[in-house]
Coordinates of C-alpha atoms in Angstrom, one line a residue:
M1 CA 6.3 -92.0 -41.1
T2 CA 8.6 -90.4 -38.2
I3 CA 7.6 -87.0 -36.1
I4 CA 10.9 -85.4 -37.9
E5 CA 9.0 -86.3 -41.1
K6 CA 6.0 -84.2 -40.0
V7 CA 7.8 -81.5 -38.9
Y8 CA 9.8 -81.3 -41.5
G9 CA 6.9 -81.5 -43.9
N10 CA 5.7 -78.4 -42.3
F11 CA 8.8 -76.5 -42.8
V12 CA 8.8 -76.9 -46.4
L13 CA 5.5 -75.6 -46.8
T14 CA 6.4 -72.5 -44.6
T15 CA 7.5 -69.6 -46.3
M16 CA 10.8 -67.7 -44.4
E17 CA 10.1 -64.1 -45.2
S18 CA 12.3 -63.5 -42.4
P19 CA 14.6 -64.7 -39.6
D20 CA 11.7 -64.4 -36.9
T21 CA 10.0 -66.6 -39.2
A22 CA 12.9 -69.6 -38.9
I23 CA 12.9 -68.6 -35.0
N24 CA 8.9 -68.8 -34.4
F25 CA 9.1 -72.0 -36.1
F26 CA 11.7 -73.8 -34.1
N27 CA 10.1 -72.6 -31.1
E28 CA 7.0 -74.1 -31.7
N29 CA 8.2 -77.4 -32.3
I30 CA 10.7 -76.8 -29.3
V31 CA 9.2 -80.0 -27.5
V32 CA 9.5 -82.2 -30.2
F33 CA 13.0 -81.2 -30.6
N34 CA 14.0 -81.4 -27.1
N35 CA 12.6 -85.2 -27.0
I36 CA 15.0 -86.3 -29.6
E37 CA 17.6 -88.6 -28.3
R38 CA 18.5 -90.4 -31.7
F39 CA 17.6 -90.1 -35.3
E40 CA 15.5 -92.8 -36.4
T41 CA 16.3 -92.8 -40.2
K42 CA 19.6 -90.7 -42.1
E43 CA 16.7 -88.5 -43.6
D44 CA 15.4 -87.4 -40.2
L45 CA 19.1 -86.2 -39.2
I46 CA 19.8 -84.5 -42.7
N47 CA 16.1 -83.1 -42.6
F48 CA 16.8 -82.1 -38.9
E49 CA 20.1 -79.9 -39.7
H50 CA 18.5 -78.3 -42.6
M51 CA 15.7 -76.9 -40.0
F52 CA 18.0 -76.3 -37.4
W53 CA 20.3 -74.5 -39.7
F54 CA 18.0 -71.9 -40.4
Y55 CA 17.2 -71.7 -36.8
S56 CA 20.7 -70.7 -35.7
S57 CA 21.6 -68.8 -38.9
A58 CA 18.2 -66.8 -38.2
L59 CA 19.5 -65.9 -34.3
F60 CA 22.5 -64.9 -35.6
E61 CA 20.9 -62.3 -38.2
R62 CA 18.9 -61.2 -35.4
G63 CA 22.4 -60.2 -33.5
R64 CA 21.5 -63.4 -30.8
Y65 CA 25.1 -64.3 -30.8
N66 CA 25.0 -66.0 -27.2
D67 CA 21.9 -68.0 -27.9
T68 CA 23.2 -69.2 -31.3
I69 CA 26.2 -70.7 -29.5
D70 CA 23.8 -72.1 -26.8
I71 CA 21.6 -73.6 -29.3
V72 CA 24.0 -75.3 -31.1
L73 CA 25.7 -76.5 -28.2
K74 CA 22.6 -77.8 -27.0
F75 CA 21.9 -80.0 -30.0
L76 CA 25.4 -80.4 -31.8
P77 CA 26.0 -83.3 -29.7
I78 CA 23.2 -85.4 -31.0
I79 CA 23.6 -84.3 -34.3
E80 CA 26.9 -85.6 -34.1
I81 CA 26.1 -88.8 -32.6
G82 CA 23.9 -89.3 -36.1
I83 CA 26.7 -88.4 -38.3
E84 CA 29.2 -91.1 -37.0
E85 CA 26.1 -94.0 -36.5
F86 CA 25.1 -93.2 -40.3
E87 CA 28.7 -92.6 -41.3
I88 CA 28.3 -89.5 -42.8
D89 CA 31.1 -87.6 -44.0
K90 CA 31.6 -84.0 -42.6
S91 CA 33.0 -82.9 -45.3
S92 CA 30.5 -83.7 -47.7
D93 CA 27.1 -82.5 -45.0
K94 CA 26.7 -79.1 -46.0
H95 CA 24.2 -78.9 -43.4
Y96 CA 26.5 -79.3 -40.6
K97 CA 28.9 -77.0 -42.2
R98 CA 26.6 -74.3 -41.8
I99 CA 25.6 -74.9 -38.3
I100 CA 29.5 -74.8 -37.3
Y101 CA 29.8 -71.5 -39.7
E102 CA 27.1 -69.7 -37.6
K103 CA 28.5 -70.5 -34.2
A104 CA 31.9 -69.7 -35.4
R105 CA 30.6 -66.3 -36.8
A106 CA 29.0 -65.7 -33.4
S107 CA 31.9 -66.9 -31.2
Y108 CA 33.8 -64.0 -33.3
N109 CA 31.3 -61.3 -33.1
L110 CA 31.8 -61.9 -29.3
N111 CA 35.3 -61.5 -29.2
D112 CA 35.8 -65.6 -28.3
Y113 CA 38.7 -66.0 -31.1
N114 CA 40.0 -69.4 -29.7
A115 CA 36.7 -70.7 -30.4
A116 CA 36.3 -69.0 -33.5
F117 CA 39.7 -70.0 -34.5
N118 CA 38.8 -73.8 -33.8
D119 CA 35.6 -73.7 -35.8
F120 CA 36.9 -72.2 -39.0
K121 CA 39.9 -74.5 -38.5
E122 CA 37.8 -77.4 -38.6
L123 CA 35.7 -75.9 -41.4
S124 CA 38.7 -75.2 -43.5
S125 CA 39.8 -78.6 -42.9
Y126 CA 36.9 -79.7 -44.6
E127 CA 37.2 -77.1 -47.7
P128 CA 41.0 -76.3 -47.7
N129 CA 40.1 -74.0 -50.8
N130 CA 37.5 -72.3 -49.2
D131 CA 38.6 -68.7 -49.3
R132 CA 35.6 -67.6 -47.2
Y133 CA 36.6 -69.9 -44.4
K134 CA 40.4 -69.2 -44.7
N135 CA 39.6 -65.6 -44.5
W136 CA 37.8 -66.1 -41.4
L137 CA 40.2 -68.3 -39.9
S138 CA 43.0 -65.6 -40.5
S139 CA 41.0 -63.1 -38.7
S140 CA 40.5 -65.1 -35.8
N141 CA 44.4 -65.9 -35.1
N142 CA 44.6 -62.1 -35.6
G143 CA 42.0 -61.7 -32.8
K144 CA 44.1 -63.8 -30.5
Q145 CA 47.2 -62.4 -31.5
Q146 CA 45.4 -59.2 -30.6
R147 CA 45.0 -59.7 -27.3
I148 CA 48.6 -60.7 -26.5
I149 CA 49.7 -57.6 -28.2
N150 CA 47.6 -55.9 -25.8
A151 CA 48.6 -57.9 -22.5
L152 CA 52.0 -57.0 -23.5
C153 CA 51.7 -53.4 -24.0
I154 CA 49.6 -52.7 -20.8
F155 CA 52.6 -54.9 -18.7
G156 CA 55.8 -53.0 -20.7
T157 CA 53.5 -49.9 -20.0
I158 CA 52.9 -50.4 -16.3
G159 CA 57.0 -51.3 -16.1
L160 CA 58.2 -47.8 -17.7
I161 CA 55.1 -46.0 -15.4
T162 CA 56.8 -48.0 -12.1
D163 CA 60.2 -46.4 -13.4
V164 CA 58.8 -43.0 -13.9
V165 CA 57.0 -42.9 -10.8
G166 CA 59.3 -44.7 -8.1
G167 CA 62.7 -44.9 -10.3
K168 CA 64.7 -43.1 -7.7
S169 CA 63.7 -45.7 -5.0
I170 CA 64.0 -48.8 -6.8
P171 CA 67.7 -50.5 -6.8
K172 CA 69.4 -49.9 -9.8
E173 CA 69.9 -53.9 -10.9
P174 CA 65.9 -54.3 -10.4
R175 CA 65.2 -51.0 -12.1
V176 CA 67.5 -51.8 -15.2
F177 CA 65.6 -55.4 -15.1
I178 CA 62.1 -53.8 -15.0
I179 CA 63.0 -51.3 -17.9
S180 CA 64.5 -54.1 -20.2
I181 CA 61.5 -56.4 -19.9
S182 CA 59.0 -53.5 -20.6
L183 CA 61.1 -52.3 -23.9
I184 CA 61.1 -56.0 -24.7
F185 CA 57.1 -56.5 -24.1
L186 CA 57.0 -53.4 -26.3
I187 CA 59.2 -54.3 -29.3
I188 CA 57.4 -57.6 -29.3
A189 CA 53.9 -56.1 -29.5
L190 CA 55.3 -53.8 -32.1
V191 CA 56.3 -56.4 -34.4
M192 CA 53.3 -58.8 -34.0
Q193 CA 51.4 -55.5 -34.8
I194 CA 53.2 -55.0 -38.0
I195 CA 52.8 -58.8 -38.8
I196 CA 49.1 -58.7 -38.3
S197 CA 49.1 -55.8 -40.3
R198 CA 51.0 -56.8 -43.6
N199 CA 48.7 -59.8 -43.4
K200 CA 45.7 -58.1 -43.5
R201 CA 47.2 -55.9 -46.8
R202 CA 47.7 -59.4 -48.4
R203 CA 44.2 -61.1 -47.4
K204 CA 42.7 -57.6 -49.1
S205 CA 44.8 -57.4 -51.8
N206 CA 43.7 -61.7 -52.6
L207 CA 39.9 -60.6 -52.4

């Protein structure tokens, strides 16, 4: 019997009454998990993924989003090595997908929309018809676009304020250029905001 089998046997016998139960169980066995260099069997990998998903999900449920991301990034490489070694199809590995899902949601809640988008894009590639993944992917993309909109609004507003405050001291040609660029930024931001709002309405109507 491998060490993972022993730990998993205890895991199965433990009633996960709350997220704290899963967190405590993982922490109690952290020395074992930290010493994993490779999985001896396919079953060990699957069993570890199962326990690890409970842990990452529990961290997320407790609002520990940074911890969720950090622990997934720590153990994901060894998991992916095992997946490759045992030739497991990620699209059919439910625990792997759940782990990535927790990481993606944590990134989204921390406003790291780029990381969330990449993770949800990966998940959507495994299940193209999964509406939950598609909605999260769309929301993450909207978050990315919203940051661009905010930047455009800031630069556009600064340009117009500059014209109002110091317009008389600015030569005509540079002044016209500043006003034109500022208005273009604001118009692009408005168009992008309208597109995002329409996408949100469409998504709600499809729920």
